[in-house]
Amino acid sequence: MERIAVYPGSFDPVTNGHLDVIQRAACIFDKLIVAVLENPDKTPMFTQDERVSMLKKVTGGISNVEVEHFSGLLIHYMNTKNAKVIIKGLRAVSDFEYEFQMAMLNHKLNPEIETLFMMTNNKYSYLSSSAVKQIAVYGGCIKELVPDSILTQVLRKAGRNGGAR
Ligand code: PNS
């Protein structure tokens, strides 16, 4: 049976930290679906289509990764994909409480679903999409924070006219 995992998130935008988790999880499962979902607690900077297209661009070289978007509950999406494992990246202890609650709730909603946590690579432990957006908007350098192939798009969206910084 094909082992399918889903890596859900807002990906607003995808960062090098996300990409690191995607690359590592893709080595463990037969298929990894990166699912762009809405987080009701956040107002995204990028549209759903933009987030999907950036993810497709940066994962294009990984043959067993698919990217999709879904509006609704993660566990409903998992059912449509016949996937039983949720992948989550943990950067620091501060992520744990929220992620623990999500994992418990999703497991309660569907006891067949397991959440697998992967520790983020140490060099990305400080990195978040929110930080990338703030740095981009206020004129800082995001070159080593997001994949090169989406750098210009992120800077443009932040009103930086695509300057390669
Ligand atoms: O990258 P994020 O913003 O931390 O991702 C959070 C996300 C999108 C995975 C989470 O908000 C989510 O699963 N949204 C879909 C709706 C849902 O299933 N909520 C969980 C209810 S227990």
mmCIF file of N, CA, C and O in Angstrom, residues 15-61:
data_model
loop_
_atom_site.group_PDB
_atom_site.id
_atom_site.type_symbol
_atom_site.label_atom_id
_atom_site.label_comp_id
_atom_site.label_asym_id
_atom_site.label_seq_id
_atom_site.Cartn_x
_atom_site.Cartn_y
_atom_site.Cartn_z
ATOM 1 N N THR A 15 8.982 28.951 2.898
ATOM 2 C CA THR A 15 10.329 29.397 3.304
ATOM 3 C C THR A 15 11.331 28.248 3.100
ATOM 4 O O THR A 15 10.931 27.107 2.831
ATOM 5 N N ASN A 16 12.602 28.552 3.298
ATOM 6 C CA ASN A 16 13.619 27.493 3.230
ATOM 7 C C ASN A 16 13.413 26.456 4.332
ATOM 8 O O ASN A 16 13.780 25.301 4.178
ATOM 9 N N GLY A 17 12.820 26.876 5.443
ATOM 10 C CA GLY A 17 12.517 25.930 6.530
ATOM 11 C C GLY A 17 11.460 24.924 6.086
ATOM 12 O O GLY A 17 11.584 23.717 6.329
ATOM 13 N N HIS A 18 10.385 25.420 5.422
ATOM 14 C CA HIS A 18 9.364 24.509 4.886
ATOM 15 C C HIS A 18 9.989 23.538 3.879
ATOM 16 O O HIS A 18 9.727 22.338 3.900
ATOM 17 N N LEU A 19 10.813 24.099 2.990
ATOM 18 C CA LEU A 19 11.391 23.277 1.924
ATOM 19 C C LEU A 19 12.263 22.163 2.502
ATOM 20 O O LEU A 19 12.251 21.027 2.016
ATOM 21 N N ASP A 20 12.962 22.476 3.579
ATOM 22 C CA ASP A 20 13.798 21.472 4.243
ATOM 23 C C ASP A 20 12.923 20.321 4.777
ATOM 24 O O ASP A 20 13.262 19.145 4.595
ATOM 25 N N VAL A 21 11.795 20.657 5.389
ATOM 26 C CA VAL A 21 10.887 19.617 5.907
ATOM 27 C C VAL A 21 10.324 18.804 4.738
ATOM 28 O O VAL A 21 10.248 17.560 4.789
ATOM 29 N N ILE A 22 9.948 19.483 3.649
ATOM 30 C CA ILE A 22 9.388 18.788 2.471
ATOM 31 C C ILE A 22 10.401 17.779 1.924
ATOM 32 O O ILE A 22 10.072 16.620 1.675
ATOM 33 N N GLN A 23 11.644 18.224 1.779
ATOM 34 C CA GLN A 23 12.679 17.329 1.213
ATOM 35 C C GLN A 23 12.888 16.112 2.100
ATOM 36 O O GLN A 23 12.998 14.984 1.617
ATOM 37 N N ARG A 24 12.913 16.324 3.410
ATOM 38 C CA ARG A 24 13.161 15.199 4.316
ATOM 39 C C ARG A 24 11.960 14.265 4.390
ATOM 40 O O ARG A 24 12.108 13.036 4.398
ATOM 41 N N ALA A 25 10.748 14.839 4.437
ATOM 42 C CA ALA A 25 9.543 13.989 4.521
ATOM 43 C C ALA A 25 9.350 13.195 3.230
ATOM 44 O O ALA A 25 8.887 12.052 3.259
ATOM 45 N N ALA A 26 9.732 13.784 2.104
ATOM 46 C CA ALA A 26 9.568 13.100 0.809
ATOM 47 C C ALA A 26 10.449 11.854 0.738
ATOM 48 O O ALA A 26 10.162 10.927 -0.019
ATOM 49 N N CYS A 27 11.525 11.839 1.530
ATOM 50 C CA CYS A 27 12.405 10.658 1.557
ATOM 51 C C CYS A 27 11.796 9.524 2.377
ATOM 52 O O CYS A 27 12.198 8.371 2.245
ATOM 53 N N ILE A 28 10.846 9.853 3.243
ATOM 54 C CA ILE A 28 10.299 8.852 4.160
ATOM 55 C C ILE A 28 9.031 8.192 3.598
ATOM 56 O O ILE A 28 8.763 7.033 3.854
ATOM 57 N N PHE A 29 8.254 8.988 2.818
ATOM 58 C CA PHE A 29 6.965 8.488 2.324
ATOM 59 C C PHE A 29 7.006 8.256 0.809
ATOM 60 O O PHE A 29 7.827 8.844 0.108
ATOM 61 N N ASP A 30 6.083 7.398 0.342
ATOM 62 C CA ASP A 30 6.002 7.168 -1.115
ATOM 63 C C ASP A 30 5.519 8.436 -1.811
ATOM 64 O O ASP A 30 5.977 8.773 -2.888
ATOM 65 N N LYS A 31 4.539 9.085 -1.159
ATOM 66 C CA LYS A 31 4.013 10.329 -1.741
ATOM 67 C C LYS A 31 3.800 11.351 -0.632
ATOM 68 O O LYS A 31 3.278 11.014 0.432
ATOM 69 N N LEU A 32 4.228 12.581 -0.893
ATOM 70 C CA LEU A 32 3.993 13.668 0.064
ATOM 71 C C LEU A 32 3.136 14.723 -0.634
ATOM 72 O O LEU A 32 3.516 15.234 -1.700
ATOM 73 N N ILE A 33 1.990 15.015 -0.034
ATOM 74 C CA ILE A 33 1.131 16.055 -0.600
ATOM 75 C C ILE A 33 1.276 17.303 0.263
ATOM 76 O O ILE A 33 1.007 17.265 1.470
ATOM 77 N N VAL A 34 1.737 18.369 -0.347
ATOM 78 C CA VAL A 34 1.832 19.643 0.369
ATOM 79 C C VAL A 34 0.489 20.339 0.151
ATOM 80 O O VAL A 34 0.112 20.647 -0.987
ATOM 81 N N ALA A 35 -0.247 20.539 1.249
ATOM 82 C CA ALA A 35 -1.611 21.061 1.139
ATOM 83 C C ALA A 35 -1.686 22.492 1.665
ATOM 84 O O ALA A 35 -1.400 22.742 2.840
ATOM 85 N N VAL A 36 -2.046 23.396 0.786
ATOM 86 C CA VAL A 36 -2.227 24.799 1.187
ATOM 87 C C VAL A 36 -3.646 24.939 1.722
ATOM 88 O O VAL A 36 -4.622 24.779 0.990
ATOM 89 N N LEU A 37 -3.718 25.193 3.027
ATOM 90 C CA LEU A 37 -5.018 25.311 3.685
ATOM 91 C C LEU A 37 -5.140 26.697 4.287
ATOM 92 O O LEU A 37 -4.134 27.399 4.465
ATOM 93 N N GLU A 38 -6.360 27.077 4.610
ATOM 94 C CA GLU A 38 -6.548 28.377 5.250
ATOM 95 C C GLU A 38 -6.417 28.230 6.755
ATOM 96 O O GLU A 38 -6.957 27.301 7.344
ATOM 97 N N ASN A 39 -5.676 29.165 7.347
ATOM 98 C CA ASN A 39 -5.613 29.264 8.799
ATOM 99 C C ASN A 39 -6.531 30.422 9.181
ATOM 100 O O ASN A 39 -6.235 31.571 8.870
ATOM 101 N N PRO A 40 -7.671 30.127 9.815
ATOM 102 C CA PRO A 40 -8.646 31.188 10.111
ATOM 103 C C PRO A 40 -8.092 32.295 11.000
ATOM 104 O O PRO A 40 -8.665 33.383 11.056
ATOM 105 N N ASP A 41 -6.964 32.030 11.657
ATOM 106 C CA ASP A 41 -6.367 33.045 12.537
ATOM 107 C C ASP A 41 -5.446 34.007 11.786
ATOM 108 O O ASP A 41 -4.905 34.933 12.383
ATOM 109 N N LYS A 42 -5.227 33.771 10.489
ATOM 110 C CA LYS A 42 -4.271 34.603 9.745
ATOM 111 C C LYS A 42 -4.901 35.193 8.493
ATOM 112 O O LYS A 42 -5.747 34.555 7.858
ATOM 113 N N THR A 43 -4.473 36.414 8.135
ATOM 114 C CA THR A 43 -4.885 37.013 6.863
ATOM 115 C C THR A 43 -3.698 36.900 5.909
ATOM 116 O O THR A 43 -2.651 37.516 6.139
ATOM 117 N N PRO A 44 -3.840 36.111 4.837
ATOM 118 C CA PRO A 44 -2.670 35.875 3.987
ATOM 119 C C PRO A 44 -2.279 37.074 3.132
ATOM 120 O O PRO A 44 -3.121 37.898 2.778
ATOM 121 N N MET A 45 -0.991 37.165 2.825
ATOM 122 C CA MET A 45 -0.492 38.192 1.907
ATOM 123 C C MET A 45 -0.653 37.701 0.466
ATOM 124 O O MET A 45 -0.974 38.469 -0.429
ATOM 125 N N PHE A 46 -0.426 36.402 0.256
ATOM 126 C CA PHE A 46 -0.492 35.816 -1.075
ATOM 127 C C PHE A 46 -1.825 35.080 -1.246
ATOM 128 O O PHE A 46 -2.329 34.494 -0.287
ATOM 129 N N THR A 47 -2.357 35.095 -2.483
ATOM 130 C CA THR A 47 -3.588 34.344 -2.738
ATOM 131 C C THR A 47 -3.279 32.850 -2.666
ATOM 132 O O THR A 47 -2.112 32.438 -2.735
ATOM 133 N N GLN A 48 -4.340 32.063 -2.598
ATOM 134 C CA GLN A 48 -4.157 30.613 -2.547
ATOM 135 C C GLN A 48 -3.417 30.131 -3.809
ATOM 136 O O GLN A 48 -2.494 29.314 -3.725
ATOM 137 N N ASP A 49 -3.811 30.673 -4.969
ATOM 138 C CA ASP A 49 -3.160 30.272 -6.233
ATOM 139 C C ASP A 49 -1.677 30.642 -6.241
ATOM 140 O O ASP A 49 -0.840 29.881 -6.721
ATOM 141 N N GLU A 50 -1.360 31.818 -5.705
ATOM 142 C CA GLU A 50 0.050 32.232 -5.661
ATOM 143 C C GLU A 50 0.862 31.304 -4.757
ATOM 144 O O GLU A 50 1.997 30.938 -5.080
ATOM 145 N N ARG A 51 0.278 30.943 -3.631
ATOM 146 C CA ARG A 51 1.004 30.070 -2.689
ATOM 147 C C ARG A 51 1.234 28.688 -3.295
ATOM 148 O O ARG A 51 2.311 28.112 -3.169
ATOM 149 N N VAL A 52 0.195 28.188 -3.999
ATOM 150 C CA VAL A 52 0.347 26.882 -4.664
ATOM 151 C C VAL A 52 1.407 26.973 -5.748
ATOM 152 O O VAL A 52 2.278 26.104 -5.868
ATOM 153 N N SER A 53 1.363 28.046 -6.538
ATOM 154 C CA SER A 53 2.320 28.127 -7.651
ATOM 155 C C SER A 53 3.752 28.289 -7.148
ATOM 156 O O SER A 53 4.684 27.704 -7.709
ATOM 157 N N MET A 54 3.970 29.026 -6.053
ATOM 158 C CA MET A 54 5.323 29.124 -5.495
ATOM 159 C C MET A 54 5.797 27.758 -4.994
ATOM 160 O O MET A 54 6.945 27.369 -5.215
ATOM 161 N N LEU A 55 4.895 27.022 -4.321
ATOM 162 C CA LEU A 55 5.282 25.691 -3.827
ATOM 163 C C LEU A 55 5.602 24.746 -4.976
ATOM 164 O O LEU A 55 6.553 23.963 -4.909
ATOM 165 N N LYS A 56 4.808 24.833 -6.063
ATOM 166 C CA LYS A 56 5.075 23.956 -7.215
ATOM 167 C C LYS A 56 6.429 24.274 -7.812
ATOM 168 O O LYS A 56 7.176 23.384 -8.201
ATOM 169 N N LYS A 57 6.750 25.563 -7.848
ATOM 170 C CA LYS A 57 8.035 25.976 -8.404
ATOM 171 C C LYS A 57 9.194 25.400 -7.578
ATOM 172 O O LYS A 57 10.140 24.855 -8.116
ATOM 173 N N VAL A 58 9.094 25.501 -6.255
ATOM 174 C CA VAL A 58 10.246 25.107 -5.432
ATOM 175 C C VAL A 58 10.337 23.596 -5.204
ATOM 176 O O VAL A 58 11.387 23.101 -4.816
ATOM 177 N N THR A 59 9.229 22.877 -5.456
ATOM 178 C CA THR A 59 9.272 21.410 -5.266
ATOM 179 C C THR A 59 9.300 20.671 -6.606
ATOM 180 O O THR A 59 9.211 19.436 -6.629
ATOM 181 N N GLY A 60 9.418 21.416 -7.684
ATOM 182 C CA GLY A 60 9.363 20.832 -9.031
ATOM 183 C C GLY A 60 10.347 19.690 -9.244
ATOM 184 O O GLY A 60 10.073 18.767 -10.001
ATOM 185 N N GLY A 61 11.482 19.729 -8.551
ATOM 186 C CA GLY A 61 12.507 18.699 -8.751
ATOM 187 C C GLY A 61 12.316 17.462 -7.882
ATOM 188 O O GLY A 61 13.122 16.536 -7.938
#
